[in-house]
Amino acid sequence: MSESELDHLSSELDLILSAVARVSEVAKDDIAPTSHPLPLLNVFREDVITPSLTADEALSGAPAKEEGRFKVPQILGEEA
Amino acid sequence: MIRKSANEMAASLASGEVTSVELTKAHFARIEEVDVKVRAFLHLDTEGALASASVIDERRKKGEELPPLAGVPLALKDVLVQKNVPTTCGSKILQGWRPPYDATVVKNLKKNGVVILGKTNMDEFAMGSSTENSAFHPTHNPWDLTRIPGGSGGGSSAAISSFEAPLAIGTDTGGSIRQPAAVTGTVGVKPTYGGVSRYGLVAFSSSLDQAGPCARTVLDAALLHEAIAGHDEKDSTSIDAPVPKVVEAARRGDVKGVRIGVIKELQGEGYQAGVLERFQESLDILSGLGAEIVEVSCPSFDYALPAYYLIAPSECSSNLARFDAMRFGLRVGEGSAEEVMNATREAGFGREVKRRIILGTYALSSGYYDAYYGSAQKVRTLIKNDFEKAFLSADVLVSPTAPTTAFKIGEKSDDPLAMYLNDIATIPVNLAGICAISIPSGLAKEDSLPAGFQVMAPAMADDRLYNVGAALERELLAKWSKPLLDFAPELA
Amino acid sequence: MAMKYDQVVSAFDPVLGLEVHVELGTKSKMFCGCATLFGAEPNTQVCPVCLGLPGSLPVVNRKAIEYTIAIGLALNCSIAPYSRFARKNYFYPDMPKNFQTSQYDEPICKNGYLDLEVETEDGIKEFRVDIERVHMEEDTGKSLHVGGATGRIHGADYSLLDYNRAGIPLVEIVTKTIEGTGKYAPLVAKAYVKELRDILRSLGVSDVKMEQGSLRCDANVSLRPMGEKKLGTRSETKNVNSLRSVERAVRAEMIRHAGILETGGKVKQETRHFHENTGETTAGRSKEQAEDYRYFQEPDLIPIAPADSWIDEIRKNLPERPSERRKRLQSAWSVPDKEMAAMVNADVLDLVAETVELGADPTKARGWWLGEIARIANENEKWAGELPISPVNVKELIDLINAGELTDKLARQVVEGVINGEGSPKEVVAQRGFKVVSDDTALMEAIERAITTQPDVADKVRNGHIPAAGALIGAVMKDTKGQADAAKVRSLLLKHLGQSE
Ligand SMILES: [Zn+2]
């Protein structure tokens, strides 16, 4: 992002953050958080193999590929 | 023919008065004619649509029994994946991507013989209330081309209100089906969370997103609702229960004895006078039909907007992490994988998307989680509780859908907080996972633009929306003597 | 100058923490129906879900939950009545969604323990390792680093990604800090991973092949001066992929830490990588700026609340604990402690047990697995179980010996043949033309020939000089190409020459 874009964004974000910070006014300790709108439990699938994509389909959207694999720029970091 | 309802088109198809290919071509012709002004579509699948139309015609010729909407055209919001058809979510980052699979909604549409004309414009990744955040172009409101068609699903609402398609699919995270419906004089339904599969719906905020029908009549919306809804084993959050009988309810439209709760907090300050006037008129009509009007209070709704603007960005910051230039979509820049990812996201995401990713990343970060995301989830509990309490004294709850009619393109694009206020009446429904409909309540006196009437019902009581909606629609139609959209200016 | 190990353990008290990742042996992946077979063509076992394509959604594999609960029960954990998945957010190209679906503050199993009997130079020592948690997560894809000099990640020009492994269910088993092991720390670490592996194998939840990466261990090591309560700074040595390496890596880290601490230095909190060839670790990513994973509940997955009846059912079907089984087998086979320990150390107990189950004599079964087969395994730097010889083969071999159709010497050649891929023992016997010459007439003819060629030797024997018989027996064996039973030749020969033992 450019400097001016960043400045603009950060002032907006300050504004938004101060507006949304109001949630803590009512979020008392004794209120349980809701992470899922519905009280569902235990949704599973059976351990059954279903057809996969073909390698061509899997790679169809790849920006780059080689030897049936996704080709990505050099990965910096951990030796796996 | 294109001005008919989907239900009427289906009847004409069934009687042989028209073929699906003819009907599809008629809509493409209309699109050709008016979409240069409306700009509802991002992509037209002419070949695919005509091919599936002719398959339906063949099957009908053979005397096969076909589903109710077989052969009827539809516009698909570009946030749902359709196999081999470009899906962009209104974003440059997905430009050129052709998904290798169908969303369950798309599968269901195909199974029902619905003809998918193409993909409609939207705010990038469904973030917005005006469709101005599309990376490609804004969409224009057929009622006034200088105004917004609502958002994020402005392409879908504009397409049906300009008769480019009789039906459309939208998705609603904070009002993206209902607010566009309200400002274009059409019907839009956000089904119960889990009522329609999210598989293949590119996630904005997973715990809030829900696909639903957009149509010009309540019955059309119900027919489409039945076609796309139902349990899907590919979506863990999908409800394993029969689809509420929405078509039956839409044909019934009887509110005698129905208790209608008016939410005190969703009116008054910030609401346009003409919008409130239409709202009151609808209430009076319902009361006249024998409904019992009660007032309910939902005090926590004051915190719905801030909670929404923490939860949705938080989830989206994680959902959108996969757009990293490695496996699909745009790739720009040089250097390491991380550098290429950053360059691609910088080039591929628009300002609103970046704003929300940053906001969400912040709200989830350790040290801030409790104050922001954690508190927002507690507010969600309070809002659910408010709804539960309100539904003890009312069968459905009502409010204006949006506080104002359509505003001018560009009017609020520099003021995100003002923009966010558009969703003030629609957001609580998403936070609670319940269902709601927006139906046209007439034109506001100040600007002669459509206003919406929102009906909300408990989870899995979607049929109540259609029952109340159909009753109100019938009475308003009688009052106006013609469909509201007939009051809109000619585009051609 | 590095300290000697006994200096290290006299000055410092080691504290360990072990994290073991196990790939579960489910048929399909954790959140989608893709197959989990090892070694498939790249990107042929992937779908929108495990590729993280936009719009896709996960659904939990029931079997994976069942396996995880079984692991938790086997490790004496309590099973959470309610647990959820969380997203662990970070960027890495082998992780398709750029978050790992894992568990954070609500793991499915908590607070267990594992009792170990550790064989040390001071005899068998008992240790209890407390388990902090057992939780579920998903594996990542595999990257191939291309270009650069070494084919390793550093200096590579680009990487090629195969997502077949992405989404395979992983269980992470995390210990609490392991204290009080003193100089036995490396042995305890190894014994823990080994016992854990045996348990997982007995549960049938994983193929636990360390060399294929289906069981991987990260070892956290820290040292504190003797008598100090406060924990020292730890290092985390990653992906130690053999039992021997677990022991070596812990020992290497203890020595390295001690070297730093002794000269007044500070140990860096960082990731280390263990190198099997040098037996040393090298620095990986520094953890000083700890990454913020922004964990939050996975909204696409539904909480898990396993019914008591389900847990009971899993508990009921738990197999015998490996330690109990060892005791039972030892007494059933009447094996001395030392022999038992040898079998356990060589990791052939299961193989012997299977051979015995097929009807073989325990002593003989043990003899083969610990003898010739172990020898060949050692020669090839492999574990006996990896060689292409099965308990069924060994049972067949023993049967052939019992029936007098093979001598021990021939049998050893048969083992070699089986391992070379020449077929079952019977097939090897047939192909190599091994035939024990047990036909008395044929043997007598050979004996006659030997006596004819060496009459003076025969006379010596006739005159009571029994040791001279050796030369004649040797001639007979040579004549029959080693396919005669030497004991039988001896007895026939002596009898023929009018002598007895
Ligand atoms: Zn898959």
mmCIF file of C-alpha atoms and ligand atoms in Angstrom, chain A residues 52, chain C residues 29 31-35 45-51 166, ligand 1:
data_model
loop_
_atom_site.group_PDB
_atom_site.id
_atom_site.type_symbol
_atom_site.label_atom_id
_atom_site.label_comp_id
_atom_site.label_asym_id
_atom_site.label_seq_id
_atom_site.Cartn_x
_atom_site.Cartn_y
_atom_site.Cartn_z
ATOM 1 C CA SER A 52 -10.976 -36.814 -5.928
ATOM 2 C CA LYS C 29 -8.823 -37.647 4.945
ATOM 3 C CA PHE C 31 -12.279 -33.331 6.397
ATOM 4 C CA CYS C 32 -12.942 -34.764 2.935
ATOM 5 C CA GLY C 33 -13.322 -38.093 1.181
ATOM 6 C CA CYS C 34 -9.949 -38.134 -0.571
ATOM 7 C CA ALA C 35 -7.902 -41.308 -0.161
ATOM 8 C CA GLN C 45 -5.754 -37.441 -4.000
ATOM 9 C CA VAL C 46 -7.035 -33.912 -3.693
ATOM 10 C CA CYS C 47 -10.390 -32.174 -3.945
ATOM 11 C CA PRO C 48 -11.712 -28.635 -3.438
ATOM 12 C CA VAL C 49 -11.720 -29.190 0.341
ATOM 13 C CA CYS C 50 -8.144 -30.361 0.876
ATOM 14 C CA LEU C 51 -6.875 -27.951 -1.794
ATOM 15 C CA ALA C 166 -2.746 -32.224 2.913
HETATM 16 ZN ZN ZN D 1 -9.891 -33.866 -0.465
#
